[in-house]
mmCIF file of C-alpha atoms in Angstrom:
data_model
loop_
_atom_site.group_PDB
_atom_site.id
_atom_site.type_symbol
_atom_site.label_atom_id
_atom_site.label_comp_id
_atom_site.label_asym_id
_atom_site.label_seq_id
_atom_site.Cartn_x
_atom_site.Cartn_y
_atom_site.Cartn_z
ATOM 1 C CA MET A 1 0.084 0.026 -0.009
ATOM 2 C CA LYS A 2 2.860 2.400 0.933
ATOM 3 C CA LYS A 3 4.364 1.735 -2.502
ATOM 4 C CA TYR A 4 1.008 2.660 -4.358
ATOM 5 C CA ILE A 5 0.598 5.740 -2.611
ATOM 6 C CA LEU A 6 4.349 6.759 -3.134
ATOM 7 C CA SER A 7 4.044 5.972 -6.773
ATOM 8 C CA ALA A 8 0.473 7.872 -7.089
ATOM 9 C CA ILE A 9 1.875 10.993 -5.769
ATOM 10 C CA LEU A 10 5.085 10.722 -8.069
ATOM 11 C CA CYS A 11 2.697 10.699 -10.741
ATOM 12 C CA GLY A 12 0.733 13.952 -9.375
ATOM 13 C CA ILE A 13 -2.509 11.963 -9.100
ATOM 14 C CA VAL A 14 -3.450 9.787 -6.229
ATOM 15 C CA SER A 15 -6.698 7.996 -7.254
ATOM 16 C CA ILE A 16 -4.630 6.026 -10.102
ATOM 17 C CA PRO A 17 -2.282 3.815 -10.201
ATOM 18 C CA CYS A 18 -0.073 5.359 -12.596
ATOM 19 C CA LEU A 19 2.695 2.347 -12.631
ATOM 20 C CA ALA A 20 0.315 -0.231 -13.888
ATOM 21 C CA GLN A 21 -0.530 2.226 -16.817
ATOM 22 C CA GLN A 22 1.002 2.868 -20.004
ATOM 23 C CA TRP A 23 1.157 6.252 -21.882
ATOM 24 C CA THR A 24 0.404 6.153 -25.735
ATOM 25 C CA GLY A 25 0.156 8.536 -27.976
ATOM 26 C CA THR A 26 -3.276 9.956 -29.454
ATOM 27 C CA TRP A 27 -1.582 12.746 -31.319
ATOM 28 C CA ALA A 28 1.601 13.776 -32.350
ATOM 29 C CA THR A 29 3.185 16.259 -35.039
ATOM 30 C CA ALA A 30 6.688 16.842 -35.941
ATOM 31 C CA THR A 31 8.338 19.680 -34.603
ATOM 32 C CA GLU A 32 10.534 22.239 -36.771
ATOM 33 C CA THR A 33 11.852 25.590 -37.118
ATOM 34 C CA PRO A 34 9.777 28.423 -39.059
ATOM 35 C CA PHE A 35 11.295 28.395 -42.662
ATOM 36 C CA GLY A 36 10.237 32.111 -43.590
ATOM 37 C CA LYS A 37 8.927 35.009 -42.179
ATOM 38 C CA ASN A 38 4.995 33.949 -42.813
ATOM 39 C CA ASP A 39 5.769 30.888 -40.298
ATOM 40 C CA VAL A 40 5.613 32.943 -37.620
ATOM 41 C CA PRO A 41 2.975 35.375 -36.313
ATOM 42 C CA GLN A 42 2.587 38.795 -38.257
ATOM 43 C CA LYS A 43 0.372 40.767 -36.248
ATOM 44 C CA VAL A 44 0.323 39.884 -32.490
ATOM 45 C CA SER A 45 3.083 38.197 -30.670
ATOM 46 C CA LEU A 46 3.015 35.251 -28.612
ATOM 47 C CA SER A 47 5.121 36.766 -25.788
ATOM 48 C CA ASN A 48 2.488 37.684 -22.822
ATOM 49 C CA ASN A 49 -0.481 36.890 -24.962
ATOM 50 C CA THR A 50 -2.577 33.695 -25.251
ATOM 51 C CA LEU A 51 -2.252 30.950 -28.169
ATOM 52 C CA ARG A 52 -5.452 28.691 -28.851
ATOM 53 C CA GLN A 53 -5.003 25.514 -31.064
ATOM 54 C CA ILE A 54 -6.862 22.641 -32.338
ATOM 55 C CA VAL A 55 -5.826 19.049 -32.606
ATOM 56 C CA HIS A 56 -7.663 15.840 -33.624
ATOM 57 C CA VAL A 57 -6.798 13.010 -31.767
ATOM 58 C CA SER A 58 -7.358 9.387 -32.211
ATOM 59 C CA LEU A 59 -7.167 7.291 -28.927
ATOM 60 C CA GLY A 60 -9.615 8.363 -26.163
ATOM 61 C CA GLY A 61 -8.683 7.818 -22.202
ATOM 62 C CA ASP A 62 -9.635 9.228 -19.155
ATOM 63 C CA VAL A 63 -6.160 10.345 -18.189
ATOM 64 C CA LEU A 64 -3.804 12.560 -20.478
ATOM 65 C CA ARG A 65 -0.690 14.431 -20.614
ATOM 66 C CA ILE A 66 0.860 17.005 -23.290
ATOM 67 C CA GLU A 67 4.364 17.285 -24.360
ATOM 68 C CA LEU A 68 5.099 20.892 -25.099
ATOM 69 C CA SER A 69 8.665 21.567 -27.060
ATOM 70 C CA ASN A 70 11.123 24.357 -27.346
ATOM 71 C CA ALA A 71 13.250 21.864 -29.057
ATOM 72 C CA PHE A 72 14.597 24.679 -31.783
ATOM 73 C CA GLY A 73 14.735 27.561 -29.187
ATOM 74 C CA ASP A 74 18.445 28.752 -28.075
ATOM 75 C CA GLU A 75 16.502 30.863 -25.068
ATOM 76 C CA PRO A 76 14.081 29.656 -22.245
ATOM 77 C CA LEU A 77 10.445 29.712 -23.059
ATOM 78 C CA ASP A 78 8.122 30.845 -20.102
ATOM 79 C CA ILE A 79 4.649 29.748 -20.050
ATOM 80 C CA LYS A 80 1.925 31.029 -17.832
ATOM 81 C CA SER A 81 -0.705 28.353 -18.222
ATOM 82 C CA VAL A 82 -2.204 25.811 -20.344
ATOM 83 C CA TYR A 83 -5.655 24.648 -20.377
ATOM 84 C CA ILE A 84 -7.611 22.120 -22.596
ATOM 85 C CA ALA A 85 -11.267 21.763 -23.315
ATOM 86 C CA ASP A 86 -13.364 20.167 -26.119
ATOM 87 C CA ALA A 87 -13.146 22.751 -29.468
ATOM 88 C CA ALA A 88 -16.499 23.843 -30.647
ATOM 89 C CA VAL A 89 -16.348 26.148 -33.658
ATOM 90 C CA GLY A 90 -13.633 27.938 -34.767
ATOM 91 C CA GLU A 91 -11.667 29.700 -31.932
ATOM 92 C CA GLN A 92 -14.764 28.748 -29.425
ATOM 93 C CA ILE A 93 -14.584 25.780 -27.025
ATOM 94 C CA ASP A 94 -16.841 24.211 -24.600
ATOM 95 C CA ALA A 95 -16.039 25.738 -21.486
ATOM 96 C CA LYS A 96 -17.555 23.580 -18.980
ATOM 97 C CA THR A 97 -15.241 21.063 -20.275
ATOM 98 C CA ALA A 98 -11.829 23.421 -19.416
ATOM 99 C CA GLN A 99 -9.207 21.923 -17.287
ATOM 100 C CA TYR A 100 -6.097 23.708 -16.326
ATOM 101 C CA LEU A 101 -2.907 21.606 -16.713
ATOM 102 C CA LYS A 102 -0.264 21.558 -14.233
ATOM 103 C CA PHE A 103 3.567 21.022 -14.277
ATOM 104 C CA ASN A 104 5.279 19.412 -11.274
ATOM 105 C CA GLY A 105 1.984 21.113 -9.364
ATOM 106 C CA LYS A 106 2.518 24.356 -10.769
ATOM 107 C CA GLN A 107 0.555 26.109 -13.753
ATOM 108 C CA SER A 108 3.576 27.885 -14.993
ATOM 109 C CA VAL A 109 6.293 26.251 -16.372
ATOM 110 C CA THR A 110 9.731 27.490 -18.030
ATOM 111 C CA ILE A 111 11.027 25.373 -20.941
ATOM 112 C CA ALA A 112 14.779 25.451 -21.047
ATOM 113 C CA PRO A 113 16.389 25.727 -24.472
ATOM 114 C CA HIS A 114 16.641 22.838 -26.717
ATOM 115 C CA GLN A 115 14.500 20.919 -24.310
ATOM 116 C CA VAL A 116 10.581 19.554 -23.964
ATOM 117 C CA VAL A 117 8.289 19.421 -20.892
ATOM 118 C CA PHE A 118 5.287 17.145 -20.118
ATOM 119 C CA SER A 119 2.301 18.093 -18.255
ATOM 120 C CA ASP A 120 1.041 16.377 -14.755
ATOM 121 C CA ALA A 121 -1.287 13.314 -15.680
ATOM 122 C CA LEU A 122 -4.923 14.867 -15.655
ATOM 123 C CA GLU A 123 -7.899 13.434 -15.407
ATOM 124 C CA TYR A 124 -9.868 14.109 -18.598
ATOM 125 C CA ARG A 125 -12.718 12.285 -20.346
ATOM 126 C CA LEU A 126 -10.843 12.541 -23.890
ATOM 127 C CA LYS A 127 -13.158 11.114 -26.775
ATOM 128 C CA PRO A 128 -11.992 9.038 -29.488
ATOM 129 C CA LEU A 129 -11.299 11.080 -32.638
ATOM 130 C CA GLN A 130 -12.655 14.399 -30.771
ATOM 131 C CA CYS A 131 -11.272 17.810 -31.674
ATOM 132 C CA LEU A 132 -9.381 19.269 -28.337
ATOM 133 C CA SER A 133 -8.535 22.886 -28.170
ATOM 134 C CA VAL A 134 -5.406 23.767 -26.579
ATOM 135 C CA THR A 135 -4.826 27.360 -24.945
ATOM 136 C CA ILE A 136 -1.307 28.497 -23.629
ATOM 137 C CA HIS A 137 -0.951 31.964 -22.232
ATOM 138 C CA TYR A 138 2.629 32.586 -22.525
ATOM 139 C CA GLY A 139 4.913 34.697 -20.277
ATOM 140 C CA GLY A 140 7.479 37.434 -21.649
ATOM 141 C CA SER A 141 10.411 35.211 -22.184
ATOM 142 C CA MET A 142 10.325 33.856 -25.784
ATOM 143 C CA PRO A 143 13.501 32.446 -27.985
ATOM 144 C CA LYS A 144 13.944 34.123 -31.002
ATOM 145 C CA THR A 145 13.392 30.662 -33.211
ATOM 146 C CA ILE A 146 10.026 29.375 -31.891
ATOM 147 C CA THR A 147 9.350 25.514 -32.337
ATOM 148 C CA THR A 148 6.642 25.023 -34.802
ATOM 149 C CA HIS A 149 4.949 22.930 -37.287
ATOM 150 C CA ARG A 150 4.447 24.829 -40.191
ATOM 151 C CA GLY A 151 1.734 22.393 -41.777
ATOM 152 C CA SER A 152 -0.871 22.041 -39.020
ATOM 153 C CA ARG A 153 -4.099 22.321 -41.986
ATOM 154 C CA THR A 154 -6.089 23.681 -38.711
ATOM 155 C CA ASN A 155 -6.340 27.224 -37.923
ATOM 156 C CA SER A 156 -4.817 28.340 -34.612
ATOM 157 C CA TYR A 157 -5.863 31.912 -33.036
ATOM 158 C CA ILE A 158 -4.052 34.435 -31.006
ATOM 159 C CA MET A 159 -5.490 36.940 -28.802
ATOM 160 C CA VAL A 160 -3.998 40.007 -26.778
ATOM 161 C CA GLY A 161 -3.261 39.463 -23.240
ATOM 162 C CA GLU A 162 -4.859 36.320 -21.149
ATOM 163 C CA CYS A 163 -7.890 34.652 -22.064
ATOM 164 C CA LYS A 164 -9.529 32.305 -19.292
ATOM 165 C CA PRO A 165 -11.959 29.416 -20.137
ATOM 166 C CA LYS A 166 -15.321 31.428 -19.821
ATOM 167 C CA GLN A 167 -14.044 34.565 -21.176
ATOM 168 C CA VAL A 168 -14.522 35.453 -25.055
ATOM 169 C CA PHE A 169 -11.402 35.121 -27.348
ATOM 170 C CA SER A 170 -11.118 37.991 -29.247
ATOM 171 C CA VAL A 171 -9.142 36.745 -31.993
ATOM 172 C CA GLY A 172 -5.939 39.137 -32.814
ATOM 173 C CA GLU A 173 -4.605 36.759 -35.636
ATOM 174 C CA LYS A 174 -5.521 33.547 -37.043
ATOM 175 C CA LEU A 175 -2.900 31.544 -38.852
ATOM 176 C CA GLU A 176 -2.437 27.840 -39.939
ATOM 177 C CA HIS A 177 0.686 26.839 -37.590
ATOM 178 C CA TRP A 178 0.917 25.074 -34.223
ATOM 179 C CA TYR A 179 3.489 26.094 -31.904
ATOM 180 C CA THR A 180 5.160 24.758 -28.890
ATOM 181 C CA ILE A 181 2.750 21.610 -28.755
ATOM 182 C CA ALA A 182 4.465 18.394 -29.678
ATOM 183 C CA ALA A 183 2.133 15.673 -28.620
ATOM 184 C CA ILE A 184 -0.686 14.157 -26.352
ATOM 185 C CA ASP A 185 -0.381 10.894 -24.543
ATOM 186 C CA VAL A 186 -3.109 8.739 -22.773
ATOM 187 C CA GLN A 187 -2.866 6.221 -20.457
ATOM 188 C CA ALA A 188 -4.258 3.101 -22.609
ATOM 189 C CA GLU A 189 -3.721 -0.544 -21.675
ATOM 190 C CA GLY A 190 -3.214 -2.857 -24.551
ATOM 191 C CA LYS A 191 -3.795 -0.461 -27.499
ATOM 192 C CA GLU A 192 -1.806 -0.181 -30.519
ATOM 193 C CA CYS A 193 -0.422 3.050 -31.756
ATOM 194 C CA ILE A 194 0.691 3.644 -35.342
ATOM 195 C CA ALA A 195 3.531 6.178 -36.243
ATOM 196 C CA VAL A 196 3.908 7.304 -39.943
ATOM 197 C CA LEU A 197 7.156 9.302 -40.960
ATOM 198 C CA GLY A 198 6.361 10.983 -44.088
ATOM 199 C CA ASN A 199 6.469 14.415 -46.092
ATOM 200 C CA SER A 200 3.911 16.993 -47.453
ATOM 201 C CA ILE A 201 1.353 14.494 -48.594
ATOM 202 C CA THR A 202 1.446 12.728 -45.244
ATOM 203 C CA ASP A 203 1.140 16.191 -43.779
ATOM 204 C CA GLY A 204 -2.140 17.013 -45.430
ATOM 205 C CA ARG A 205 -1.403 19.195 -48.233
ATOM 206 C CA GLY A 206 -4.382 19.934 -50.655
ATOM 207 C CA SER A 207 -6.777 18.645 -47.871
ATOM 208 C CA THR A 208 -8.991 21.059 -46.392
ATOM 209 C CA THR A 209 -8.190 23.757 -44.024
ATOM 210 C CA ASP A 210 -10.294 22.571 -40.277
ATOM 211 C CA GLN A 211 -11.896 19.525 -41.811
ATOM 212 C CA GLN A 212 -9.241 17.132 -40.313
ATOM 213 C CA ASN A 213 -9.341 15.219 -43.440
ATOM 214 C CA ARG A 214 -5.471 14.101 -44.257
ATOM 215 C CA TRP A 215 -5.225 10.481 -45.065
ATOM 216 C CA THR A 216 -4.008 9.766 -41.585
ATOM 217 C CA ASP A 217 -7.148 11.050 -40.094
ATOM 218 C CA VAL A 218 -8.814 8.900 -41.976
ATOM 219 C CA LEU A 219 -7.028 6.206 -41.194
ATOM 220 C CA ALA A 220 -7.855 6.619 -37.516
ATOM 221 C CA GLU A 221 -11.533 7.333 -38.321
ATOM 222 C CA THR A 222 -11.665 4.210 -40.522
ATOM 223 C CA LEU A 223 -10.058 2.011 -37.241
ATOM 224 C CA GLY A 224 -12.917 3.264 -35.245
ATOM 225 C CA GLY A 225 -10.786 5.442 -33.004
ATOM 226 C CA ASN A 226 -9.102 1.955 -31.702
ATOM 227 C CA TYR A 227 -5.504 2.769 -32.677
ATOM 228 C CA GLY A 228 -3.352 5.784 -31.852
ATOM 229 C CA VAL A 229 -2.220 7.384 -35.086
ATOM 230 C CA LEU A 230 0.437 9.884 -35.163
ATOM 231 C CA ASN A 231 1.057 12.113 -37.857
ATOM 232 C CA LEU A 232 4.935 12.782 -38.246
ATOM 233 C CA GLY A 233 4.616 14.245 -41.650
ATOM 234 C CA ILE A 234 6.741 17.501 -42.651
ATOM 235 C CA GLY A 235 5.740 19.414 -45.798
ATOM 236 C CA GLY A 236 8.856 19.442 -48.201
ATOM 237 C CA ASN A 237 10.661 17.292 -45.816
ATOM 238 C CA CYS A 238 13.425 14.660 -47.300
ATOM 239 C CA VAL A 239 14.645 11.739 -46.201
ATOM 240 C CA LEU A 240 18.546 12.281 -46.874
ATOM 241 C CA GLN A 241 19.359 16.050 -46.915
ATOM 242 C CA GLY A 242 18.007 19.188 -47.657
ATOM 243 C CA GLY A 243 14.202 19.840 -48.095
ATOM 244 C CA LEU A 244 12.259 21.510 -45.404
ATOM 245 C CA GLY A 245 12.707 20.443 -41.606
ATOM 246 C CA GLN A 246 15.148 17.971 -40.509
ATOM 247 C CA PRO A 247 15.591 15.209 -42.796
ATOM 248 C CA ALA A 248 14.439 12.091 -41.862
ATOM 249 C CA VAL A 249 17.503 10.257 -41.157
ATOM 250 C CA ASP A 250 18.269 13.180 -38.342
ATOM 251 C CA ARG A 251 14.623 13.478 -36.894
ATOM 252 C CA PHE A 252 13.801 9.628 -36.790
ATOM 253 C CA GLU A 253 15.183 9.001 -33.042
ATOM 254 C CA ARG A 254 12.932 11.926 -31.696
ATOM 255 C CA ASP A 255 10.019 11.806 -33.868
ATOM 256 C CA ILE A 256 9.676 7.824 -34.136
ATOM 257 C CA LEU A 257 11.409 6.233 -31.598
ATOM 258 C CA GLY A 258 10.758 9.161 -28.865
ATOM 259 C CA GLN A 259 7.195 8.729 -29.135
ATOM 260 C CA ARG A 260 5.210 6.775 -26.466
ATOM 261 C CA GLY A 261 3.656 3.394 -26.930
ATOM 262 C CA VAL A 262 4.012 3.377 -30.635
ATOM 263 C CA THR A 263 3.566 -0.518 -32.017
ATOM 264 C CA THR A 264 3.890 -0.133 -35.897
ATOM 265 C CA LEU A 265 5.524 2.295 -38.014
ATOM 266 C CA VAL A 266 4.624 3.549 -41.940
ATOM 267 C CA ILE A 267 7.642 4.655 -43.923
ATOM 268 C CA TYR A 268 6.025 6.716 -46.500
ATOM 269 C CA GLU A 269 8.496 9.115 -47.661
ATOM 270 C CA GLY A 270 11.201 9.877 -50.224
ATOM 271 C CA ILE A 271 9.706 11.570 -53.232
ATOM 272 C CA ASN A 272 11.309 15.078 -52.595
ATOM 273 C CA ASP A 273 14.697 13.424 -52.519
ATOM 274 C CA ILE A 274 14.097 11.868 -55.758
ATOM 275 C CA GLY A 275 12.329 14.742 -57.214
ATOM 276 C CA GLY A 276 15.061 17.160 -56.274
ATOM 277 C CA SER A 277 17.996 14.767 -56.975
ATOM 278 C CA LYS A 278 20.679 15.597 -59.728
ATOM 279 C CA GLN A 279 22.297 11.944 -58.963
ATOM 280 C CA VAL A 280 19.042 9.814 -59.353
ATOM 281 C CA GLU A 281 20.815 6.448 -59.012
ATOM 282 C CA LYS A 282 22.942 7.289 -56.394
ATOM 283 C CA THR A 283 19.657 8.861 -54.335
ATOM 284 C CA GLY A 284 17.895 5.431 -55.083
ATOM 285 C CA ARG A 285 20.505 3.294 -53.426
ATOM 286 C CA GLN A 286 20.733 5.872 -50.481
ATOM 287 C CA LEU A 287 16.978 6.129 -49.963
ATOM 288 C CA ILE A 288 16.904 1.930 -49.702
ATOM 289 C CA ARG A 289 19.959 2.140 -47.366
ATOM 290 C CA SER A 290 17.875 4.285 -45.204
ATOM 291 C CA TYR A 291 14.877 2.488 -44.881
ATOM 292 C CA GLU A 292 16.593 -0.569 -44.190
ATOM 293 C CA LYS A 293 18.110 1.148 -41.018
ATOM 294 C CA PHE A 294 14.784 2.409 -40.635
ATOM 295 C CA ILE A 295 13.613 -1.040 -40.394
ATOM 296 C CA LYS A 296 16.119 -2.443 -38.176
ATOM 297 C CA LYS A 297 15.847 0.520 -35.558
ATOM 298 C CA ALA A 298 12.025 0.100 -35.596
ATOM 299 C CA ARG A 299 12.516 -3.820 -35.163
ATOM 300 C CA GLU A 300 14.806 -3.308 -32.611
ATOM 301 C CA ALA A 301 12.207 -1.181 -30.658
ATOM 302 C CA GLY A 302 9.672 -3.706 -31.128
ATOM 303 C CA MET A 303 7.458 -2.032 -33.876
ATOM 304 C CA LYS A 304 5.617 -3.709 -36.616
ATOM 305 C CA VAL A 305 6.871 -1.803 -40.029
ATOM 306 C CA TYR A 306 4.842 -1.146 -43.337
ATOM 307 C CA LEU A 307 6.175 0.339 -46.504
ATOM 308 C CA GLY A 308 4.348 2.459 -48.720
ATOM 309 C CA THR A 309 5.660 2.901 -52.152
ATOM 310 C CA ILE A 310 6.029 6.581 -53.930
ATOM 311 C CA THR A 311 3.279 8.046 -55.690
ATOM 312 C CA GLN A 312 3.663 9.681 -58.933
ATOM 313 C CA LEU A 313 6.053 12.376 -60.661
ATOM 314 C CA GLY A 314 4.070 12.749 -63.842
ATOM 315 C CA ASN A 315 2.842 16.476 -64.608
ATOM 316 C CA THR A 316 4.741 17.968 -61.692
ATOM 317 C CA GLY A 317 8.197 19.694 -61.588
ATOM 318 C CA TYR A 318 10.045 16.322 -60.567
ATOM 319 C CA TRP A 319 9.446 14.660 -63.685
ATOM 320 C CA SER A 320 11.972 13.186 -65.825
ATOM 321 C CA TYR A 321 12.053 9.987 -67.218
ATOM 322 C CA TYR A 322 15.567 9.500 -65.000
ATOM 323 C CA HIS A 323 13.546 10.352 -62.098
ATOM 324 C CA GLU A 324 10.704 8.276 -62.900
ATOM 325 C CA ALA A 325 13.240 5.212 -63.417
ATOM 326 C CA CYS A 326 14.392 6.114 -59.965
ATOM 327 C CA ARG A 327 11.001 5.688 -58.270
ATOM 328 C CA GLN A 328 10.037 2.707 -60.124
ATOM 329 C CA THR A 329 13.429 1.419 -58.757
ATOM 330 C CA VAL A 330 12.550 2.351 -54.954
ATOM 331 C CA ASN A 331 9.084 0.874 -55.289
ATOM 332 C CA GLU A 332 9.942 -2.467 -56.764
ATOM 333 C CA TRP A 333 12.520 -2.921 -53.897
ATOM 334 C CA ILE A 334 9.680 -1.878 -51.598
ATOM 335 C CA ARG A 335 7.299 -4.501 -53.242
ATOM 336 C CA ALA A 336 9.888 -7.203 -52.811
ATOM 337 C CA ASN A 337 10.635 -6.525 -49.334
ATOM 338 C CA LYS A 338 10.198 -9.317 -46.984
ATOM 339 C CA GLU A 339 11.835 -7.841 -43.780
ATOM 340 C CA VAL A 340 8.428 -5.812 -43.363
ATOM 341 C CA ASP A 341 4.905 -6.771 -42.275
ATOM 342 C CA GLY A 342 3.311 -5.465 -44.899
ATOM 343 C CA ILE A 343 3.275 -3.029 -47.816
ATOM 344 C CA ILE A 344 1.303 -0.068 -48.429
ATOM 345 C CA ASP A 345 0.972 0.614 -52.423
ATOM 346 C CA PHE A 346 -0.058 4.151 -52.405
ATOM 347 C CA ASP A 347 1.543 4.023 -55.978
ATOM 348 C CA GLN A 348 -0.944 1.397 -57.174
ATOM 349 C CA LEU A 349 -3.921 2.762 -55.584
ATOM 350 C CA THR A 350 -3.655 6.604 -56.811
ATOM 351 C CA ARG A 351 -2.259 6.028 -60.321
ATOM 352 C CA ASP A 352 -4.206 7.068 -63.310
ATOM 353 C CA PRO A 353 -4.980 3.829 -65.349
ATOM 354 C CA GLN A 354 -4.947 5.539 -68.478
ATOM 355 C CA GLN A 355 -1.353 7.452 -67.345
ATOM 356 C CA PRO A 356 0.246 5.300 -64.637
ATOM 357 C CA THR A 357 2.890 7.802 -64.262
ATOM 358 C CA GLN A 358 0.445 10.446 -63.129
ATOM 359 C CA MET A 359 -1.892 10.806 -60.161
ATOM 360 C CA ARG A 360 -5.797 9.965 -60.890
ATOM 361 C CA PRO A 361 -7.008 13.394 -61.914
ATOM 362 C CA GLU A 362 -10.278 13.415 -59.918
ATOM 363 C CA TRP A 363 -8.055 12.569 -56.749
ATOM 364 C CA GLN A 364 -5.131 15.206 -57.112
ATOM 365 C CA SER A 365 -4.776 18.880 -55.911
ATOM 366 C CA ASP A 366 -1.619 19.808 -57.822
ATOM 367 C CA TRP A 367 -0.536 16.480 -59.433
ATOM 368 C CA LEU A 368 1.902 15.822 -56.407
ATOM 369 C CA HIS A 369 -0.513 16.126 -53.817
ATOM 370 C CA PRO A 370 -3.872 14.420 -53.478
ATOM 371 C CA ASN A 371 -7.177 16.296 -52.950
ATOM 372 C CA ALA A 372 -9.457 15.488 -49.899
ATOM 373 C CA GLU A 373 -11.212 12.856 -52.275
ATOM 374 C CA GLY A 374 -7.803 11.270 -52.609
ATOM 375 C CA TYR A 375 -6.773 11.247 -49.079
ATOM 376 C CA LEU A 376 -9.958 9.794 -48.324
ATOM 377 C CA HIS A 377 -9.333 6.524 -50.336
ATOM 378 C CA MET A 378 -5.612 6.637 -48.986
ATOM 379 C CA GLY A 379 -6.697 6.389 -45.322
ATOM 380 C CA ARG A 380 -9.160 3.915 -46.053
ATOM 381 C CA TYR A 381 -6.604 1.868 -48.293
ATOM 382 C CA ALA A 382 -4.015 2.210 -45.552
ATOM 383 C CA ALA A 383 -6.461 0.689 -42.677
ATOM 384 C CA GLU A 384 -7.498 -2.117 -44.982
ATOM 385 C CA MET A 385 -3.838 -3.051 -45.377
ATOM 386 C CA ILE A 386 -3.187 -2.853 -41.824
ATOM 387 C CA GLN A 387 -5.634 -4.855 -40.860
ATOM 388 C CA LYS A 388 -5.240 -7.391 -43.259
ATOM 389 C CA ALA A 389 -1.718 -7.935 -42.311
ATOM 390 C CA ALA A 390 -2.777 -8.259 -39.024
ATOM 391 C CA GLU A 391 -4.878 -11.067 -39.364
#
């Protein structure tokens, strides 16, 4: 009994035997630095003001915690308070559900440069597949480089000063980026969690703002909210080098192995490496070697692994016969791979039967990225492949 009480106190709650529970991710994003001036607030500073952000979770749970990040900041980040609530329309929340988070028992927290913090465990009835609002009141100490995720595909809202849960949120600026938030975990025994390593197609470019219709959202919904689904895609990202955000070879430890409760990894990235390459044969070989390393690391961490084939280059700025040959070579290696648990053949799914090097016209937004209908089919197909392999 003494051991139980001590462990409960250490977790910040007395009523739940926390050591018997397992943290599992229900939402996450790949953090990065702002790429340009439009990736930071233009009208209202975050310093001493309030930011409200919306996320679409996968798993539900009765106890949660949030990870906040200053991973790319060279100075401390002061936060005066954070509360969560069920999201309503736009910037509005269901104030009756609002609860403040604590950090080692306090509402305020300072995140050191290049560090992350986790909130204390909080009892909160988080429903599967719901939208959750996270409201952060920042202090005066703000790093010059704020840790962000540029492609939120949802609107975030900034208000001058502090906004408490029952107050009207007076929007001073609206923008499609996330800041500071990195992940949400729930206590969930026996639940599986899928982490997806990807680029802008996984990040959801071409999906509908505020509609939560990226292919990973559709995957979570098709799986009935019974799996954690973590979208670790970054727009413009590469596996090897260059691109936007840290290349996958550099961020794999943090963005995949650093997540909690992940049982399955989906690797679906490489189109930017191929499309931007001037030495396509070398790039193809390097991609395959990187995939092999990812598979080995994931296996060592006890994960199942799925590989997604690379979708079409036709009718895009990436197109050439040499680049297409590289894509075909990599996809052939993926399809023949015997070291993974399954293949998600997105190329076969999305290609135009009349022009196989191009995406189906009715499913594309700019020929490189699918539209909402394309993402719908991709998410349902991925769920089908994962469920079939698990049978």
